[in-house]
GROMACS .gro file of C-alpha atoms in nm:
model
  347
    1MET     CA    1  -0.350  -0.348  -5.101
    2ALA     CA    2   0.002  -0.348  -5.186
    3GLU     CA    3  -0.023  -0.003  -5.330
    4SER     CA    4  -0.205   0.112  -5.028
    5ARG     CA    5   0.079  -0.014  -4.792
    6GLY     CA    6   0.347   0.136  -5.026
    7SER     CA    7   0.158   0.473  -5.025
    8LEU     CA    8   0.125   0.479  -4.628
    9LEU     CA    9   0.496   0.378  -4.606
   10ALA     CA   10   0.603   0.666  -4.847
   11LYS     CA   11   0.383   0.907  -4.651
   12SER     CA   12   0.531   0.814  -4.321
   13VAL     CA   13   0.879   0.841  -4.448
   14GLN     CA   14   0.803   1.184  -4.605
   15LYS     CA   15   0.646   1.298  -4.257
   16HIS     CA   16   0.965   1.186  -4.060
   17ALA     CA   17   1.187   1.360  -4.307
   18GLY     CA   18   0.989   1.677  -4.306
   19ARG     CA   19   1.003   1.676  -3.911
   20ALA     CA   20   1.385   1.620  -3.928
   21LYS     CA   21   1.436   1.891  -4.183
   22GLU     CA   22   1.229   2.122  -3.957
   23LYS     CA   23   1.414   2.052  -3.630
   24ILE     CA   24   1.753   2.084  -3.793
   25LEU     CA   25   1.649   2.444  -3.945
   26GLN     CA   26   1.515   2.534  -3.602
   27ASN     CA   27   1.825   2.432  -3.421
   28LEU     CA   28   2.046   2.628  -3.671
   29GLY     CA   29   1.826   2.922  -3.617
   30LYS     CA   30   1.714   2.938  -3.987
   31VAL     CA   31   1.330   2.941  -3.887
   32ASP     CA   32   1.167   3.012  -3.572
   33ARG     CA   33   0.959   2.777  -3.353
   34THR     CA   34   0.642   2.836  -3.175
   35ALA     CA   35   0.715   2.937  -2.803
   36ASP     CA   36   0.496   2.838  -2.520
   37GLU     CA   37   0.652   2.931  -2.182
   38ILE     CA   38   0.355   2.844  -1.978
   39PHE     CA   39   0.371   2.468  -2.139
   40ASP     CA   40   0.745   2.468  -2.062
   41GLU     CA   41   0.689   2.535  -1.706
   42HIS     CA   42   0.423   2.267  -1.693
   43LEU     CA   43   0.672   2.034  -1.875
   44GLN     CA   44   0.936   2.114  -1.605
   45ASN     CA   45   0.688   2.034  -1.322
   46PHE     CA   46   0.586   1.703  -1.485
   47THR     CA   47   0.940   1.589  -1.537
   48ARG     CA   48   1.033   1.649  -1.162
   49GLN     CA   49   0.703   1.477  -1.053
   50GLN     CA   50   0.781   1.185  -1.278
   51ASN     CA   51   1.125   1.143  -1.141
   52ALA     CA   52   1.005   1.163  -0.790
   53ALA     CA   53   0.740   0.910  -0.861
   54ASN     CA   54   0.981   0.679  -1.017
   55ARG     CA   55   1.234   0.705  -0.730
   56LEU     CA   56   0.965   0.660  -0.467
   57GLN     CA   57   0.828   0.342  -0.653
   58LYS     CA   58   1.178   0.202  -0.688
   59GLU     CA   59   1.285   0.243  -0.330
   60PHE     CA   60   0.949   0.120  -0.189
   61SER     CA   61   0.957  -0.183  -0.400
   62ASN     CA   62   1.303  -0.253  -0.266
   63TYR     CA   63   1.190  -0.180   0.089
   64ILE     CA   64   0.902  -0.430   0.048
   65ARG     CA   65   1.139  -0.708  -0.065
   66CYS     CA   66   1.365  -0.633   0.237
   67ILE     CA   67   1.058  -0.658   0.464
   68ARG     CA   68   0.956  -0.991   0.316
   69ALA     CA   69   1.314  -1.103   0.352
   70THR     CA   70   1.319  -0.997   0.727
   71GLN     CA   71   0.981  -1.157   0.777
   72ALA     CA   72   1.122  -1.486   0.665
   73ALA     CA   73   1.415  -1.459   0.890
   74SER     CA   74   1.216  -1.358   1.189
   75LYS     CA   75   0.993  -1.652   1.150
   76SER     CA   76   1.306  -1.883   1.130
   77LEU     CA   77   1.444  -1.732   1.436
   78LEU     CA   78   1.120  -1.751   1.642
   79ASP     CA   79   1.074  -2.115   1.523
   80ALA     CA   80   1.417  -2.204   1.653
   81ILE     CA   81   1.349  -2.016   1.974
   82GLY     CA   82   1.030  -2.233   2.009
   83GLU     CA   83   1.217  -2.541   1.954
   84VAL     CA   84   1.506  -2.491   2.192
   85TYR     CA   85   1.281  -2.359   2.480
   86GLU     CA   86   1.233  -2.677   2.666
   87SER     CA   87   0.864  -2.783   2.749
   88GLN     CA   88   0.918  -2.788   3.120
   89TRP     CA   89   1.044  -2.436   3.152
   90THR     CA   90   0.833  -2.166   3.270
   91GLY     CA   91   0.609  -1.989   3.023
   92HIS     CA   92   0.664  -2.245   2.742
   93ASP     CA   93   0.308  -2.256   2.604
   94GLN     CA   94   0.296  -1.869   2.642
   95LEU     CA   95   0.619  -1.833   2.443
   96TYR     CA   96   0.481  -2.042   2.173
   97ILE     CA   97   0.175  -1.841   2.147
   98LEU     CA   98   0.365  -1.513   2.155
   99THR     CA   99   0.627  -1.626   1.883
  100GLN     CA  100   0.313  -1.730   1.664
  101SER     CA  101   0.157  -1.382   1.719
  102GLY     CA  102   0.475  -1.222   1.622
  103ASP     CA  103   0.487  -1.400   1.299
  104ASN     CA  104   0.119  -1.310   1.230
  105LEU     CA  105   0.209  -0.947   1.290
  106TRP     CA  106   0.479  -0.975   1.037
  107GLN     CA  107   0.231  -1.115   0.782
  108ASP     CA  108  -0.024  -0.837   0.846
  109PHE     CA  109   0.236  -0.577   0.823
  110SER     CA  110   0.371  -0.712   0.492
  111HIS     CA  111   0.030  -0.736   0.329
  112LYS     CA  112  -0.075  -0.390   0.436
  113LEU     CA  113   0.231  -0.233   0.291
  114ALA     CA  114   0.176  -0.415  -0.037
  115ASP     CA  115  -0.181  -0.360  -0.054
  116GLN     CA  116  -0.241  -0.024   0.073
  117VAL     CA  117   0.090   0.158  -0.002
  118LEU     CA  118   0.278  -0.015  -0.296
  119LEU     CA  119  -0.037  -0.092  -0.507
  120PRO     CA  120  -0.164   0.269  -0.495
  121LEU     CA  121   0.196   0.392  -0.546
  122ASN     CA  122   0.220   0.162  -0.864
  123THR     CA  123  -0.107   0.304  -0.993
  124TYR     CA  124   0.004   0.668  -0.937
  125GLN     CA  125   0.331   0.607  -1.102
  126SER     CA  126   0.179   0.438  -1.415
  127GLN     CA  127   0.018   0.768  -1.511
  128PHE     CA  128   0.341   0.916  -1.617
  129PRO     CA  129   0.432   0.695  -1.920
  130GLU     CA  130   0.096   0.764  -2.070
  131MET     CA  131   0.122   1.123  -2.009
  132ARG     CA  132   0.479   1.123  -2.153
  133LYS     CA  133   0.363   0.964  -2.477
  134LYS     CA  134   0.100   1.250  -2.499
  135ILE     CA  135   0.361   1.522  -2.451
  136ASP     CA  136   0.574   1.362  -2.722
  137LYS     CA  137   0.295   1.350  -2.951
  138ARG     CA  138   0.225   1.706  -2.883
  139GLY     CA  139   0.592   1.783  -2.969
  140ARG     CA  140   0.569   1.617  -3.300
  141LYS     CA  141   0.243   1.786  -3.387
  142LEU     CA  142   0.387   2.111  -3.303
  143VAL     CA  143   0.691   2.054  -3.535
  144ASP     CA  144   0.430   1.954  -3.814
  145TYR     CA  145   0.255   2.282  -3.750
  146ASP     CA  146   0.572   2.498  -3.754
  147SER     CA  147   0.669   2.316  -4.080
  148GLN     CA  148   0.334   2.380  -4.253
  149ARG     CA  149   0.349   2.743  -4.119
  150HIS     CA  150   0.690   2.794  -4.275
  151ASN     CA  151   0.593   2.622  -4.605
  152PHE     CA  152   0.289   2.831  -4.625
  153GLN     CA  153   0.496   3.147  -4.567
  154ALA     CA  154   0.730   3.032  -4.838
  155LEU     CA  155   0.447   2.984  -5.086
  156GLN     CA  156   0.321   3.342  -5.007
  157THR     CA  157   0.644   3.528  -5.040
  158ASN     CA  158   0.736   3.352  -5.379
  159MET     CA  159   0.600   3.626  -5.606
  160LYS     CA  160   0.778   3.486  -5.902
  161LYS     CA  161   0.581   3.154  -5.908
  162ARG     CA  162   0.277   3.224  -5.709
  163ASP     CA  163   0.019   2.954  -5.759
  164ASP     CA  164  -0.309   3.015  -5.601
  165SER     CA  165  -0.411   2.660  -5.587
  166LYS     CA  166  -0.099   2.574  -5.401
  167ILE     CA  167  -0.150   2.851  -5.165
  168ALA     CA  168  -0.506   2.746  -5.105
  169LYS     CA  169  -0.385   2.378  -5.037
  170GLY     CA  170  -0.116   2.501  -4.811
  171ARG     CA  171  -0.353   2.700  -4.613
  172GLU     CA  172  -0.563   2.401  -4.559
  173GLN     CA  173  -0.282   2.189  -4.461
  174LEU     CA  174  -0.169   2.468  -4.210
  175GLU     CA  175  -0.522   2.483  -4.069
  176ASP     CA  176  -0.516   2.114  -4.014
  177ALA     CA  177  -0.186   2.092  -3.850
  178LYS     CA  178  -0.278   2.387  -3.634
  179ARG     CA  179  -0.608   2.244  -3.528
  180THR     CA  180  -0.452   1.899  -3.430
  181TYR     CA  181  -0.174   2.070  -3.238
  182GLU     CA  182  -0.402   2.322  -3.055
  183ILE     CA  183  -0.631   2.030  -2.938
  184LEU     CA  184  -0.339   1.835  -2.780
  185ASN     CA  185  -0.210   2.147  -2.641
  186SER     CA  186  -0.522   2.268  -2.481
  187GLU     CA  187  -0.570   1.918  -2.332
  188LEU     CA  188  -0.226   1.921  -2.178
  189HIS     CA  189  -0.243   2.263  -2.052
  190ASP     CA  190  -0.543   2.146  -1.830
  191GLU     CA  191  -0.416   1.777  -1.754
  192LEU     CA  192  -0.047   1.856  -1.663
  193PRO     CA  193  -0.145   2.125  -1.399
  194ALA     CA  194  -0.406   1.882  -1.254
  195LEU     CA  195  -0.164   1.599  -1.231
  196HIS     CA  196   0.092   1.816  -1.065
  197ASP     CA  197  -0.153   1.933  -0.799
  198SER     CA  198  -0.245   1.571  -0.719
  199ARG     CA  199   0.097   1.493  -0.583
  200ILE     CA  200   0.020   1.649  -0.250
  201LEU     CA  201  -0.303   1.455  -0.171
  202PHE     CA  202  -0.150   1.135  -0.301
  203LEU     CA  203   0.170   1.166  -0.090
  204VAL     CA  204  -0.044   1.267   0.227
  205THR     CA  205  -0.260   0.960   0.183
  206ASN     CA  206   0.024   0.718   0.092
  207LEU     CA  207   0.260   0.835   0.365
  208GLN     CA  208  -0.002   0.842   0.630
  209THR     CA  209  -0.082   0.487   0.545
  210LEU     CA  210   0.287   0.373   0.550
  211PHE     CA  211   0.371   0.555   0.881
  212ASN     CA  212   0.045   0.424   1.054
  213ALA     CA  213   0.138   0.071   0.949
  214GLU     CA  214   0.494   0.114   1.074
  215HIS     CA  215   0.366   0.258   1.410
  216THR     CA  216   0.110  -0.022   1.463
  217PHE     CA  217   0.346  -0.291   1.375
  218HIS     CA  218   0.637  -0.181   1.597
  219SER     CA  219   0.400  -0.108   1.879
  220GLU     CA  220   0.231  -0.446   1.887
  221THR     CA  221   0.567  -0.615   1.834
  222SER     CA  222   0.707  -0.417   2.132
  223LYS     CA  223   0.449  -0.557   2.365
  224ILE     CA  224   0.513  -0.922   2.236
  225PHE     CA  225   0.886  -0.886   2.296
  226SER     CA  226   0.827  -0.726   2.631
  227GLU     CA  227   0.622  -1.035   2.734
  228LEU     CA  228   0.885  -1.279   2.596
  229GLU     CA  229   1.136  -1.072   2.804
  230SER     CA  230   0.925  -1.132   3.126
  231ILE     CA  231   0.916  -1.512   3.039
  232VAL     CA  232   1.291  -1.538   3.020
  233ASP     CA  233   1.343  -1.314   3.333
  234LYS     CA  234   1.116  -1.580   3.509
  235LEU     CA  235   1.330  -1.866   3.372
  236ALA     CA  236   1.638  -1.698   3.498
  237THR     CA  237   1.480  -1.651   3.841
  238ASP     CA  238   1.369  -2.014   3.856
  239SER     CA  239   1.708  -2.127   3.742
  240GLN     CA  240   1.891  -1.943   4.016
  241ARG     CA  241   1.647  -2.115   4.259
  242GLY     CA  242   1.772  -2.455   4.119
  243SER     CA  243   1.438  -2.548   3.975
  244TYR     CA  244   1.605  -2.684   3.663
  245SER     CA  245   1.931  -2.814   3.789
  246VAL     CA  246   2.042  -3.160   3.818
  247LYS     CA  247   2.151  -3.204   4.165
  248LYS     CA  248   2.444  -3.426   4.307
  249THR     CA  249   2.407  -3.517   4.671
  250ASN     CA  250   2.717  -3.596   4.899
  251GLY     CA  251   2.605  -3.687   5.250
  252THR     CA  252   2.410  -3.385   5.388
  253ASN     CA  253   2.528  -3.147   5.109
  254SER     CA  254   2.325  -3.085   4.794
  255LEU     CA  255   2.508  -2.900   4.512
  256PRO     CA  256   2.340  -2.757   4.201
  257ARG     CA  257   2.456  -2.901   3.867
  258SER     CA  258   2.418  -2.822   3.501
  259PRO     CA  259   2.056  -2.761   3.373
  260VAL     CA  260   1.852  -3.045   3.241
  261VAL     CA  261   1.893  -3.086   2.866
  262LYS     CA  262   1.654  -3.356   2.804
  263ASP     CA  263   1.314  -3.449   2.945
  264SER     CA  264   1.399  -3.820   3.033
  265LEU     CA  265   1.672  -3.911   3.274
  266ILE     CA  266   1.902  -4.183   3.185
  267ILE     CA  267   2.005  -4.385   3.499
  268ASN     CA  268   2.220  -4.687   3.536
  269SER     CA  269   1.922  -4.926   3.513
  270LEU     CA  270   1.770  -4.830   3.155
  271PRO     CA  271   1.414  -4.954   3.048
  272THR     CA  272   1.415  -5.243   2.825
  273SER     CA  273   1.298  -5.038   2.519
  274ARG     CA  274   1.609  -4.819   2.554
  275ARG     CA  275   1.878  -5.043   2.696
  276ALA     CA  276   2.205  -5.009   2.519
  277SER     CA  277   2.393  -5.297   2.339
  278THR     CA  278   2.599  -5.488   2.594
  279GLU     CA  279   2.748  -5.737   2.338
  280ASN     CA  280   3.128  -5.753   2.313
  281LEU     CA  281   3.184  -5.511   2.592
  282PRO     CA  282   3.490  -5.528   2.816
  283PRO     CA  283   3.458  -5.668   3.160
  284GLY     CA  284   3.304  -5.420   3.409
  285VAL     CA  285   3.146  -5.200   3.119
  286LEU     CA  286   2.768  -5.183   3.150
  287TYR     CA  287   2.711  -5.007   2.825
  288LYS     CA  288   2.852  -4.711   2.632
  289VAL     CA  289   2.723  -4.356   2.566
  290LYS     CA  290   2.802  -4.080   2.327
  291ALA     CA  291   2.839  -3.714   2.457
  292THR     CA  292   2.563  -3.509   2.283
  293TYR     CA  293   2.684  -3.201   2.496
  294LYS     CA  294   3.019  -3.081   2.611
  295TYR     CA  295   3.078  -3.104   3.001
  296ASN     CA  296   3.333  -2.939   3.218
  297ARG     CA  297   3.367  -3.116   3.558
  298GLU     CA  298   3.310  -2.903   3.858
  299ASP     CA  299   3.449  -3.133   4.127
  300VAL     CA  300   3.767  -3.355   4.105
  301ASP     CA  301   3.551  -3.682   4.111
  302GLU     CA  302   3.357  -3.583   3.786
  303LEU     CA  303   3.451  -3.647   3.418
  304SER     CA  304   3.497  -3.386   3.161
  305PHE     CA  305   3.425  -3.457   2.799
  306ASP     CA  306   3.341  -3.291   2.453
  307VAL     CA  307   3.064  -3.354   2.216
  308GLY     CA  308   3.109  -3.680   2.032
  309GLU     CA  309   3.334  -3.853   2.284
  310ILE     CA  310   3.253  -4.210   2.361
  311ILE     CA  311   3.238  -4.307   2.742
  312SER     CA  312   3.205  -4.648   2.894
  313VAL     CA  313   2.950  -4.654   3.171
  314ILE     CA  314   3.066  -4.867   3.479
  315GLU     CA  315   2.945  -4.950   3.823
  316TYR     CA  316   3.014  -4.718   4.104
  317ASP     CA  317   3.298  -4.858   4.350
  318ASP     CA  318   3.037  -4.790   4.632
  319PRO     CA  319   2.674  -4.832   4.516
  320GLU     CA  320   2.587  -4.609   4.817
  321GLU     CA  321   2.741  -4.317   4.643
  322GLN     CA  322   2.528  -4.365   4.312
  323GLU     CA  323   2.302  -4.045   4.258
  324GLU     CA  324   2.000  -3.992   4.046
  325GLY     CA  325   2.073  -3.847   3.713
  326TRP     CA  326   2.450  -3.918   3.729
  327LEU     CA  327   2.654  -4.207   3.587
  328MET     CA  328   3.003  -4.336   3.648
  329GLY     CA  329   3.225  -4.318   3.334
  330LEU     CA  330   3.546  -4.427   3.207
  331LYS     CA  331   3.724  -4.288   2.905
  332ASP     CA  332   3.973  -4.454   2.659
  333ASN     CA  333   4.248  -4.243   2.819
  334GLY     CA  334   4.183  -4.375   3.156
  335ASP     CA  335   4.005  -4.076   3.297
  336LYS     CA  336   3.715  -4.182   3.529
  337GLY     CA  337   3.453  -3.986   3.710
  338MET     CA  338   3.082  -3.901   3.745
  339PHE     CA  339   2.890  -3.717   3.485
  340PRO     CA  340   2.524  -3.596   3.414
  341ALA     CA  341   2.352  -3.869   3.228
  342ASN     CA  342   2.133  -3.635   3.027
  343PHE     CA  343   2.450  -3.490   2.857
  344THR     CA  344   2.488  -3.807   2.665
  345ARG     CA  345   2.284  -4.084   2.484
  346PRO     CA  346   2.323  -4.461   2.483
  347ILE     CA  347   2.477  -4.649   2.186
   0.00000   0.00000   0.00000
């Protein structure tokens, strides 16, 4: 077994050395090489086709990654929109359904691109490495053939040491090398043009699928966003009519205020389950609240505050002036005025 391995190794080294020598002699112009202009043209077409397939596969793989990233970003955005769009606003249920439909469209689009465009593209691209191996093997067998051809020519022209047995063996080796080369060469003369011609049908099918998927996705999402726009337009109309405004009354006048931010209204008399702590409060202070939204006063009798400010809730000087949804507050700096209760929370 050791002898067999050693023999195989020696034979491999000798073969590589013989190929290297033959290539050097060919490059120096010392010996000729077998020319095949038709194969060279097939090889140029193959190289261009392989480069194009590699480029397309690389760019589309990157495109798929971007689509999936955009899909995730779109879902996060639509989820956020669904959360901030309050339940009492017009079209709330419809908006939820539409945003879910939008996410489903993204998923379908992503899956279709991966299964019907990228997968066939990967299969198409995977042909080229194997074909390249066969081309390289054909190149090696051509060098072997040329080397045996030159060796046989040298045996025939060496008249001083003509050896018929060596000539016979050389002819046999030449025929073996020629046969091996011509089989590979013939196969590639058939396979390379066929592979090159297949590029058109593949691209037509692949690109049609891609463009159709894009068209369908954008058409369907356009319809969804058109409906979402209509919902928001209706919300704007209702808001202008005062449907979602906290109103402050003053005698016979009724003025629209800032939109309702929470479902529940906090009034001066809180339910027991939500009553704020009244321990250790200064005289006259009913309880304290913390601002959850910024409020800029619209009248001189109102109180402005920023998010996070603590406000002491006090009684109205005249209980008759108390309005639903409004509290009387006092800040540490002495500012006093009314403010919408739903801009704060009890502490």
